[in-house]
PDB file of C-alpha atoms in Angstrom:
ATOM      1  CA  MET A 407     147.072  94.169 166.784  1.00  0.00           C
ATOM      2  CA  GLU A 408     144.386  92.111 168.246  1.00  0.00           C
ATOM      3  CA  LYS A 409     141.876  92.828 165.591  1.00  0.00           C
ATOM      4  CA  ASP A 410     143.874  91.377 162.751  1.00  0.00           C
ATOM      5  CA  ARG A 411     144.799  88.157 164.680  1.00  0.00           C
ATOM      6  CA  TRP A 412     141.083  87.558 165.456  1.00  0.00           C
ATOM      7  CA  ILE A 413     140.734  88.112 161.488  1.00  0.00           C
ATOM      8  CA  ASP A 414     143.392  85.856 160.427  1.00  0.00           C
ATOM      9  CA  GLU A 415     141.918  83.186 163.171  1.00  0.00           C
ATOM     10  CA  VAL A 416     138.333  83.434 161.431  1.00  0.00           C
ATOM     11  CA  LEU A 417     140.183  83.128 158.004  1.00  0.00           C
ATOM     12  CA  ASN A 418     141.748  79.993 158.948  1.00  0.00           C
ATOM     13  CA  SER A 419     138.861  78.411 160.534  1.00  0.00           C
ATOM     14  CA  THR A 420     138.265  76.288 158.145  1.00  0.00           C
ATOM     15  CA  GLN A 421     141.629  74.847 157.327  1.00  0.00           C
ATOM     16  CA  HIS A 422     141.596  70.853 157.060  1.00  0.00           C
ATOM     17  CA  ILE A 423     137.743  70.795 157.498  1.00  0.00           C
ATOM     18  CA  LYS A 424     136.528  67.290 157.586  1.00  0.00           C
ATOM     19  CA  ARG A 425     134.175  65.927 154.878  1.00  0.00           C
ATOM     20  CA  THR A 426     130.813  65.018 156.240  1.00  0.00           C
ATOM     21  CA  LYS A 427     128.980  62.303 155.380  1.00  0.00           C
ATOM     22  CA  LEU A 428     124.969  62.484 153.904  1.00  0.00           C
ATOM     23  CA  LYS A 429     122.787  61.622 156.666  1.00  0.00           C
ATOM     24  CA  ARG A 430     120.845  59.315 154.146  1.00  0.00           C
ATOM     25  CA  ASP A 431     121.116  57.963 151.017  1.00  0.00           C
ATOM     26  CA  LEU A 432     119.928  60.127 148.389  1.00  0.00           C
ATOM     27  CA  PHE A 433     120.263  57.511 145.368  1.00  0.00           C
ATOM     28  CA  PRO A 434     116.599  56.252 145.398  1.00  0.00           C
ATOM     29  CA  ILE A 435     115.423  59.806 145.541  1.00  0.00           C
ATOM     30  CA  ILE A 436     117.488  60.639 142.498  1.00  0.00           C
ATOM     31  CA  GLU A 437     116.457  57.313 140.721  1.00  0.00           C
ATOM     32  CA  GLU A 438     113.069  58.298 141.401  1.00  0.00           C
ATOM     33  CA  ARG A 439     113.280  61.617 139.864  1.00  0.00           C
ATOM     34  CA  LEU A 440     115.031  60.231 136.666  1.00  0.00           C
ATOM     35  CA  VAL A 441     111.881  57.718 136.473  1.00  0.00           C
ATOM     36  CA  LEU A 442     109.757  60.612 136.969  1.00  0.00           C
ATOM     37  CA  ARG A 443     111.140  62.764 134.393  1.00  0.00           C
ATOM     38  CA  GLU A 444     111.182  59.978 131.634  1.00  0.00           C
ATOM     39  CA  THR A 445     107.803  59.388 132.192  1.00  0.00           C
ATOM     40  CA  ARG A 446     106.667  63.099 132.150  1.00  0.00           C
ATOM     41  CA  VAL A 447     108.416  64.068 129.136  1.00  0.00           C
ATOM     42  CA  PHE A 448     107.168  60.693 127.120  1.00  0.00           C
ATOM     43  CA  GLY A 449     103.479  61.614 128.402  1.00  0.00           C
ATOM     44  CA  MET A 450     104.003  65.379 127.533  1.00  0.00           C
ATOM     45  CA  SER A 451     105.334  64.825 123.957  1.00  0.00           C
ATOM     46  CA  LYS A 452     102.430  62.180 123.296  1.00  0.00           C
ATOM     47  CA  SER A 453      99.804  64.207 124.543  1.00  0.00           C
ATOM     48  CA  ALA A 454     101.218  67.228 122.698  1.00  0.00           C
ATOM     49  CA  MET A 455     101.253  65.193 119.427  1.00  0.00           C
ATOM     50  CA  MET A 456      97.858  64.215 120.197  1.00  0.00           C
ATOM     51  CA  ALA A 457      96.449  67.331 120.938  1.00  0.00           C
ATOM     52  CA  ALA A 458      98.171  69.056 117.600  1.00  0.00           C
ATOM     53  CA  ALA A 459      96.824  66.203 115.638  1.00  0.00           C
ATOM     54  CA  SER A 460      93.560  66.760 116.841  1.00  0.00           C
ATOM     55  CA  VAL A 461      93.547  70.446 116.208  1.00  0.00           C
ATOM     56  CA  LEU A 462      94.706  70.076 112.579  1.00  0.00           C
ATOM     57  CA  LEU A 463      91.796  67.552 112.358  1.00  0.00           C
ATOM     58  CA  VAL A 464      89.184  69.835 113.288  1.00  0.00           C
ATOM     59  CA  ILE A 465      90.521  72.707 110.995  1.00  0.00           C
ATOM     60  CA  ASN A 466      90.852  70.414 108.045  1.00  0.00           C
ATOM     61  CA  ALA A 467      87.028  69.343 108.906  1.00  0.00           C
ATOM     62  CA  ILE A 468      86.102  72.918 109.176  1.00  0.00           C
ATOM     63  CA  SER A 469      87.835  74.300 106.003  1.00  0.00           C
ATOM     64  CA  ILE A 470      86.150  71.205 103.932  1.00  0.00           C
ATOM     65  CA  TYR A 471      82.716  72.120 105.458  1.00  0.00           C
ATOM     66  CA  TYR A 472      82.998  75.705 104.338  1.00  0.00           C
ATOM     67  CA  PHE A 473      84.458  75.019 100.927  1.00  0.00           C
ATOM     68  CA  ASN A 474      81.818  72.583 100.183  1.00  0.00           C
ATOM     69  CA  ALA A 475      79.089  74.942 101.292  1.00  0.00           C
ATOM     70  CA  GLU A 476      80.645  77.833  99.588  1.00  0.00           C
ATOM     71  CA  ASN A 477      81.075  75.551  96.234  1.00  0.00           C
ATOM     72  CA  SER A 478      77.272  74.441  96.519  1.00  0.00           C
ATOM     73  CA  ASN A 479      75.995  78.137  96.871  1.00  0.00           C
ATOM     74  CA  LEU A 480      77.991  79.244  93.629  1.00  0.00           C
ATOM     75  CA  ARG A 481      76.163  76.351  91.694  1.00  0.00           C
ATOM     76  CA  ASN A 482      72.764  77.340  93.182  1.00  0.00           C
ATOM     77  CA  ASP A 483      73.229  81.111  92.506  1.00  0.00           C
ATOM     78  CA  GLY A 484      74.139  81.279  88.492  1.00  0.00           C
ATOM     79  CA  SER A 485      74.460  85.107  89.074  1.00  0.00           C
ATOM     80  CA  SER A 486      77.633  84.868  91.305  1.00  0.00           C
ATOM     81  CA  VAL A 487      79.401  82.895  88.650  1.00  0.00           C
ATOM     82  CA  LEU A 488      81.237  85.298  86.290  1.00  0.00           C
ATOM     83  CA  SER A 489      82.253  84.857  82.596  1.00  0.00           C
ATOM     84  CA  TYR A 490      85.515  86.038  80.909  1.00  0.00           C
ATOM     85  CA  GLN A 491      83.719  88.781  79.358  1.00  0.00           C
ATOM     86  CA  GLU A 492      82.275  90.036  82.603  1.00  0.00           C
ATOM     87  CA  ILE A 493      85.410  90.406  84.300  1.00  0.00           C
ATOM     88  CA  GLY A 494      86.909  92.517  81.616  1.00  0.00           C
ATOM     89  CA  ILE A 495      88.673  89.735  79.749  1.00  0.00           C
ATOM     90  CA  ILE A 496      87.562  90.029  75.874  1.00  0.00           C
ATOM     91  CA  ASP A 497      90.926  90.111  74.247  1.00  0.00           C
ATOM     92  CA  TYR A 498      92.888  86.746  74.319  1.00  0.00           C
ATOM     93  CA  SER A 499      95.357  87.639  71.871  1.00  0.00           C
ATOM     94  CA  GLY A 500      97.729  88.534  74.494  1.00  0.00           C
ATOM     95  CA  TYR A 501      97.421  84.795  75.988  1.00  0.00           C
TER      96      TYR A 501
ATOM     97  CA  MET B 751     142.143  61.816 135.751  1.00  0.00           C
ATOM     98  CA  SER B 752     140.544  58.513 136.975  1.00  0.00           C
ATOM     99  CA  LYS B 753     140.166  56.080 134.012  1.00  0.00           C
ATOM    100  CA  GLN B 754     137.539  54.067 136.267  1.00  0.00           C
ATOM    101  CA  ASP B 755     135.253  57.471 136.468  1.00  0.00           C
ATOM    102  CA  VAL B 756     135.739  57.935 132.640  1.00  0.00           C
ATOM    103  CA  ILE B 757     134.598  54.300 131.945  1.00  0.00           C
ATOM    104  CA  LEU B 758     131.598  54.794 134.522  1.00  0.00           C
ATOM    105  CA  LEU B 759     130.486  58.006 132.717  1.00  0.00           C
ATOM    106  CA  GLY B 760     130.761  56.192 129.538  1.00  0.00           C
ATOM    107  CA  LYS B 761     128.368  53.508 130.788  1.00  0.00           C
ATOM    108  CA  ILE B 762     126.339  56.161 132.243  1.00  0.00           C
ATOM    109  CA  ALA B 763     125.633  57.880 129.141  1.00  0.00           C
ATOM    110  CA  LYS B 764     124.141  54.567 127.873  1.00  0.00           C
ATOM    111  CA  GLY B 765     121.854  54.498 130.776  1.00  0.00           C
ATOM    112  CA  ASP B 766     123.774  51.944 132.854  1.00  0.00           C
ATOM    113  CA  LYS B 767     122.112  52.145 136.285  1.00  0.00           C
ATOM    114  CA  VAL B 768     124.810  50.046 138.035  1.00  0.00           C
ATOM    115  CA  ALA B 769     127.576  52.453 136.807  1.00  0.00           C
ATOM    116  CA  PHE B 770     125.262  55.207 137.839  1.00  0.00           C
ATOM    117  CA  LYS B 771     125.166  53.846 141.636  1.00  0.00           C
ATOM    118  CA  ALA B 772     128.744  53.353 141.635  1.00  0.00           C
ATOM    119  CA  PHE B 773     129.368  56.919 140.340  1.00  0.00           C
ATOM    120  CA  TYR B 774     127.154  58.262 143.017  1.00  0.00           C
ATOM    121  CA  VAL B 775     128.918  56.089 145.855  1.00  0.00           C
ATOM    122  CA  THR B 776     132.115  57.381 144.861  1.00  0.00           C
ATOM    123  CA  HIS B 777     131.317  61.117 144.267  1.00  0.00           C
ATOM    124  CA  SER B 778     128.433  61.824 146.118  1.00  0.00           C
ATOM    125  CA  SER B 779     130.268  62.970 149.558  1.00  0.00           C
ATOM    126  CA  MET B 780     132.335  65.511 147.672  1.00  0.00           C
ATOM    127  CA  VAL B 781     129.165  66.998 146.000  1.00  0.00           C
ATOM    128  CA  TYR B 782     127.436  67.316 149.419  1.00  0.00           C
ATOM    129  CA  ASN B 783     130.266  68.863 151.030  1.00  0.00           C
ATOM    130  CA  LEU B 784     130.700  71.464 148.405  1.00  0.00           C
ATOM    131  CA  ALA B 785     126.928  72.238 148.074  1.00  0.00           C
ATOM    132  CA  ILE B 786     126.833  72.781 151.900  1.00  0.00           C
ATOM    133  CA  SER B 787     129.646  75.374 151.784  1.00  0.00           C
ATOM    134  CA  TYR B 788     127.561  77.447 149.619  1.00  0.00           C
ATOM    135  CA  LEU B 789     124.104  76.901 151.278  1.00  0.00           C
ATOM    136  CA  LYS B 790     124.952  76.321 154.827  1.00  0.00           C
ATOM    137  CA  ASN B 791     121.789  74.084 155.210  1.00  0.00           C
ATOM    138  CA  ASP B 792     121.521  70.329 155.110  1.00  0.00           C
ATOM    139  CA  GLN B 793     117.954  70.025 153.312  1.00  0.00           C
ATOM    140  CA  ASP B 794     119.168  72.365 150.695  1.00  0.00           C
ATOM    141  CA  ALA B 795     122.670  70.590 150.088  1.00  0.00           C
ATOM    142  CA  GLU B 796     120.776  67.361 149.597  1.00  0.00           C
ATOM    143  CA  GLU B 797     118.298  69.081 147.096  1.00  0.00           C
ATOM    144  CA  VAL B 798     121.220  70.223 145.369  1.00  0.00           C
ATOM    145  CA  THR B 799     123.268  66.972 145.624  1.00  0.00           C
ATOM    146  CA  GLN B 800     120.124  65.224 143.613  1.00  0.00           C
ATOM    147  CA  ASP B 801     120.140  68.003 140.824  1.00  0.00           C
ATOM    148  CA  VAL B 802     123.921  67.458 140.483  1.00  0.00           C
ATOM    149  CA  PHE B 803     123.314  63.747 139.999  1.00  0.00           C
ATOM    150  CA  VAL B 804     119.976  64.392 137.762  1.00  0.00           C
ATOM    151  CA  ASN B 805     122.265  66.536 135.665  1.00  0.00           C
ATOM    152  CA  VAL B 806     125.240  63.829 135.717  1.00  0.00           C
ATOM    153  CA  PHE B 807     122.754  61.469 134.266  1.00  0.00           C
ATOM    154  CA  LYS B 808     121.182  63.540 131.703  1.00  0.00           C
ATOM    155  CA  LYS B 809     124.776  64.931 130.702  1.00  0.00           C
ATOM    156  CA  ALA B 810     126.988  62.125 130.849  1.00  0.00           C
ATOM    157  CA  PHE B 811     127.193  61.853 127.288  1.00  0.00           C
ATOM    158  CA  THR B 812     128.405  65.436 126.967  1.00  0.00           C
ATOM    159  CA  PHE B 813     131.683  64.544 128.873  1.00  0.00           C
ATOM    160  CA  LYS B 814     134.370  64.132 126.231  1.00  0.00           C
ATOM    161  CA  GLY B 815     137.367  63.847 128.639  1.00  0.00           C
ATOM    162  CA  ALA B 816     138.654  67.759 127.822  1.00  0.00           C
ATOM    163  CA  SER B 817     138.898  68.097 131.651  1.00  0.00           C
ATOM    164  CA  ALA B 818     139.220  65.442 134.523  1.00  0.00           C
ATOM    165  CA  VAL B 819     135.923  63.937 135.787  1.00  0.00           C
ATOM    166  CA  ASN B 820     136.446  65.560 138.889  1.00  0.00           C
ATOM    167  CA  THR B 821     136.650  69.293 137.284  1.00  0.00           C
ATOM    168  CA  TRP B 822     133.731  68.615 135.448  1.00  0.00           C
ATOM    169  CA  LEU B 823     131.585  67.181 138.378  1.00  0.00           C
ATOM    170  CA  TYR B 824     132.961  70.299 140.540  1.00  0.00           C
ATOM    171  CA  ARG B 825     131.984  72.725 137.836  1.00  0.00           C
ATOM    172  CA  ILE B 826     128.404  71.001 137.637  1.00  0.00           C
ATOM    173  CA  THR B 827     127.998  71.457 141.854  1.00  0.00           C
ATOM    174  CA  VAL B 828     129.369  74.989 141.718  1.00  0.00           C
ATOM    175  CA  ASN B 829     126.595  75.566 138.855  1.00  0.00           C
ATOM    176  CA  ALA B 830     123.932  74.075 140.708  1.00  0.00           C
ATOM    177  CA  SER B 831     124.516  75.606 144.018  1.00  0.00           C
ATOM    178  CA  LEU B 832     124.853  79.029 142.634  1.00  0.00           C
ATOM    179  CA  ASN B 833     121.818  78.372 140.654  1.00  0.00           C
ATOM    180  CA  PHE B 834     119.802  77.333 143.830  1.00  0.00           C
ATOM    181  CA  LEU B 835     121.015  80.121 146.153  1.00  0.00           C
ATOM    182  CA  LYS B 836     119.816  82.720 143.273  1.00  0.00           C
ATOM    183  CA  LYS B 837     116.247  81.128 143.418  1.00  0.00           C
ATOM    184  CA  LYS B 838     116.042  81.192 147.010  1.00  0.00           C
ATOM    185  CA  LYS B 839     117.378  85.091 146.895  1.00  0.00           C
ATOM    186  CA  ARG B 840     114.548  85.712 144.580  1.00  0.00           C
ATOM    187  CA  SER B 841     112.091  84.131 147.095  1.00  0.00           C
ATOM    188  CA  ARG B 842     113.471  85.597 150.254  1.00  0.00           C
ATOM    189  CA  MET B 843     112.415  88.784 151.895  1.00  0.00           C
ATOM    190  CA  SER B 844     114.660  91.811 152.406  1.00  0.00           C
ATOM    191  CA  PRO B 845     117.496  91.029 154.817  1.00  0.00           C
ATOM    192  CA  LEU B 846     117.272  92.273 158.514  1.00  0.00           C
ATOM    193  CA  GLU B 847     119.375  95.351 159.791  1.00  0.00           C
ATOM    194  CA  ASN B 848     122.597  94.371 161.077  1.00  0.00           C
ATOM    195  CA  SER B 849     122.383  90.974 159.792  1.00  0.00           C
ATOM    196  CA  GLN B 850     125.681  90.744 158.632  1.00  0.00           C
ATOM    197  CA  PHE B 851     126.885  91.218 161.838  1.00  0.00           C
ATOM    198  CA  GLN B 852     124.789  88.149 163.298  1.00  0.00           C
ATOM    199  CA  ILE B 853     126.506  84.848 163.571  1.00  0.00           C
ATOM    200  CA  SER B 854     124.708  81.931 161.178  1.00  0.00           C
ATOM    201  CA  ASP B 855     123.395  79.191 163.280  1.00  0.00           C
ATOM    202  CA  PHE B 856     124.555  76.826 161.054  1.00  0.00           C
ATOM    203  CA  LEU B 857     127.509  74.762 162.228  1.00  0.00           C
ATOM    204  CA  ASN B 858     129.497  73.278 159.533  1.00  0.00           C
ATOM    205  CA  PRO B 859     129.693  69.440 160.781  1.00  0.00           C
ATOM    206  CA  GLY B 860     133.126  69.026 159.630  1.00  0.00           C
ATOM    207  CA  VAL B 861     134.762  71.891 161.233  1.00  0.00           C
ATOM    208  CA  THR B 862     136.791  71.282 164.641  1.00  0.00           C
ATOM    209  CA  LEU B 863     134.980  72.372 167.887  1.00  0.00           C
ATOM    210  CA  GLU B 864     137.361  74.803 168.755  1.00  0.00           C
ATOM    211  CA  ASN B 865     136.743  76.729 165.292  1.00  0.00           C
ATOM    212  CA  LYS B 866     133.033  76.225 165.164  1.00  0.00           C
ATOM    213  CA  GLU B 867     131.979  79.922 166.069  1.00  0.00           C
ATOM    214  CA  LYS B 868     134.483  81.332 163.980  1.00  0.00           C
ATOM    215  CA  ALA B 869     133.896  79.188 160.958  1.00  0.00           C
ATOM    216  CA  SER B 870     130.196  80.536 161.530  1.00  0.00           C
ATOM    217  CA  ILE B 871     131.324  83.482 161.086  1.00  0.00           C
ATOM    218  CA  LEU B 872     133.380  83.184 158.157  1.00  0.00           C
ATOM    219  CA  PHE B 873     130.594  81.593 156.189  1.00  0.00           C
ATOM    220  CA  LYS B 874     128.479  84.316 156.865  1.00  0.00           C
ATOM    221  CA  ALA B 875     130.950  86.470 155.621  1.00  0.00           C
ATOM    222  CA  ILE B 876     131.504  84.445 152.541  1.00  0.00           C
ATOM    223  CA  ASP B 877     127.750  85.232 151.748  1.00  0.00           C
ATOM    224  CA  SER B 878     128.508  88.763 150.929  1.00  0.00           C
ATOM    225  CA  LEU B 879     130.909  87.615 148.085  1.00  0.00           C
ATOM    226  CA  GLY B 880     130.151  88.062 144.724  1.00  0.00           C
ATOM    227  CA  ASP B 881     129.729  84.658 142.731  1.00  0.00           C
ATOM    228  CA  ASN B 882     133.383  84.291 141.118  1.00  0.00           C
ATOM    229  CA  GLN B 883     134.918  85.433 144.217  1.00  0.00           C
ATOM    230  CA  LYS B 884     132.764  83.133 146.525  1.00  0.00           C
ATOM    231  CA  THR B 885     133.561  80.122 144.385  1.00  0.00           C
ATOM    232  CA  ALA B 886     137.350  80.967 143.953  1.00  0.00           C
ATOM    233  CA  PHE B 887     137.242  81.319 147.862  1.00  0.00           C
ATOM    234  CA  ILE B 888     135.457  78.119 148.747  1.00  0.00           C
ATOM    235  CA  LEU B 889     137.171  75.752 146.004  1.00  0.00           C
ATOM    236  CA  SER B 890     140.607  77.257 147.370  1.00  0.00           C
ATOM    237  CA  PHE B 891     140.246  77.540 151.073  1.00  0.00           C
ATOM    238  CA  ILE B 892     137.584  74.889 152.200  1.00  0.00           C
ATOM    239  CA  GLU B 893     137.803  72.427 149.418  1.00  0.00           C
ATOM    240  CA  GLU B 894     141.649  73.231 149.543  1.00  0.00           C
ATOM    241  CA  LEU B 895     142.075  72.485 145.868  1.00  0.00           C
ATOM    242  CA  PRO B 896     145.206  73.695 143.981  1.00  0.00           C
ATOM    243  CA  ARG B 897     144.857  76.924 142.221  1.00  0.00           C
ATOM    244  CA  GLN B 898     145.455  75.455 138.999  1.00  0.00           C
ATOM    245  CA  GLU B 899     142.161  73.102 139.367  1.00  0.00           C
ATOM    246  CA  VAL B 900     140.120  75.997 140.710  1.00  0.00           C
ATOM    247  CA  ALA B 901     141.038  77.952 137.358  1.00  0.00           C
ATOM    248  CA  ASP B 902     140.090  74.785 135.465  1.00  0.00           C
ATOM    249  CA  ILE B 903     136.669  74.396 137.428  1.00  0.00           C
ATOM    250  CA  MET B 904     135.857  78.043 136.785  1.00  0.00           C
ATOM    251  CA  GLU B 905     137.203  78.192 133.404  1.00  0.00           C
ATOM    252  CA  ILE B 906     139.514  81.022 133.615  1.00  0.00           C
ATOM    253  CA  SER B 907     143.279  81.490 133.789  1.00  0.00           C
ATOM    254  CA  LEU B 908     145.322  80.813 136.908  1.00  0.00           C
ATOM    255  CA  LYS B 909     145.903  84.858 136.702  1.00  0.00           C
ATOM    256  CA  ALA B 910     142.429  85.624 136.899  1.00  0.00           C
ATOM    257  CA  THR B 911     141.703  83.045 139.833  1.00  0.00           C
ATOM    258  CA  GLU B 912     144.502  84.567 141.707  1.00  0.00           C
ATOM    259  CA  SER B 913     143.131  87.931 141.300  1.00  0.00           C
ATOM    260  CA  LEU B 914     139.770  87.009 142.235  1.00  0.00           C
ATOM    261  CA  LEU B 915     141.651  85.409 145.583  1.00  0.00           C
ATOM    262  CA  GLN B 916     143.090  88.648 146.465  1.00  0.00           C
ATOM    263  CA  ARG B 917     139.958  90.633 146.097  1.00  0.00           C
ATOM    264  CA  ALA B 918     138.019  87.978 148.022  1.00  0.00           C
ATOM    265  CA  LYS B 919     140.167  88.081 150.933  1.00  0.00           C
ATOM    266  CA  THR B 920     140.623  91.810 150.874  1.00  0.00           C
ATOM    267  CA  LYS B 921     136.940  91.968 151.094  1.00  0.00           C
ATOM    268  CA  LEU B 922     136.684  89.486 153.592  1.00  0.00           C
ATOM    269  CA  ARG B 923     139.026  91.114 156.137  1.00  0.00           C
ATOM    270  CA  VAL B 924     137.296  94.567 155.591  1.00  0.00           C
ATOM    271  CA  ASP B 925     133.797  92.845 156.576  1.00  0.00           C
ATOM    272  CA  LEU B 926     135.409  90.704 159.267  1.00  0.00           C
ATOM    273  CA  GLY B 927     136.947  93.862 160.666  1.00  0.00           C
ATOM    274  CA  LYS B 928     133.338  95.373 160.702  1.00  0.00           C
ATOM    275  CA  ILE B 929     132.112  92.371 162.567  1.00  0.00           C
ATOM    276  CA  TYR B 930     134.993  92.633 164.867  1.00  0.00           C
ATOM    277  CA  GLU B 931     134.290  96.089 165.799  1.00  0.00           C
ATOM    278  CA  TYR B 932     130.491  95.508 166.342  1.00  0.00           C
ATOM    279  CA  ARG B 933     131.090  92.267 168.487  1.00  0.00           C
ATOM    280  CA  ARG B 934     133.399  94.367 170.919  1.00  0.00           C
ATOM    281  CA  LYS B 935     131.069  97.333 170.993  1.00  0.00           C
ATOM    282  CA  ASN B 936     128.316  95.010 171.915  1.00  0.00           C
ATOM    283  CA  LYS B 937     130.125  92.736 174.552  1.00  0.00           C
TER     284      LYS B 937
END
């Protein structure tokens, strides 16, 4: 049958296909990509570390600032400092 | 397994660029030709070839010699080509009506002149196969690798490879039959 013969010819059309050569040398491009990748990865991790360190420093500074401010308020306003009796601990026998 | 390739990969794993160049010179043609069978486009095949060698440089240390270097490299190339196709498919618009009956305008430069048209039809039909059938078919009938090597590359059994090939051929025969009828009616 002609149809089957045609299908067989199409299926066999790539038999003994020859290897084609690359039209250009890709090695310099590959090397460039590897260098870029190395640079980018190092740059990113370094900058990420710097950013993380900066954020931590800022958080620390803010915490210290508020902690100091709160402590100084307590010292100035005596009524906010509660004695053990005021908060209900009057019997020390249990301790 | 080529001892030379194993030695080269060992050196590449340590960052040796001279060994990497030697490996590229030996294998770039194989990688490019396999990529072109999947992508049917020079530029895309060049891009995949670059991706493959970047991966070889990055992953050379993972080669433990459990398979042949060629098998390992074929596997990287198959995966890179399939990933590239997936990315391309995602960005592509919906296919035109009757596009399966249109001959691809890509002519594989390795095909003999008298087979150019038929090979273009075959490459177009291969597009409609699923990833595994496509890979089994390309490795067996275009790369002309032994079945066992195809099985090793795909990390499946010999029996599973033969089953995939059988199903791929059946599907291709059906699709090619439709193309034959379409071309006969539109002559």
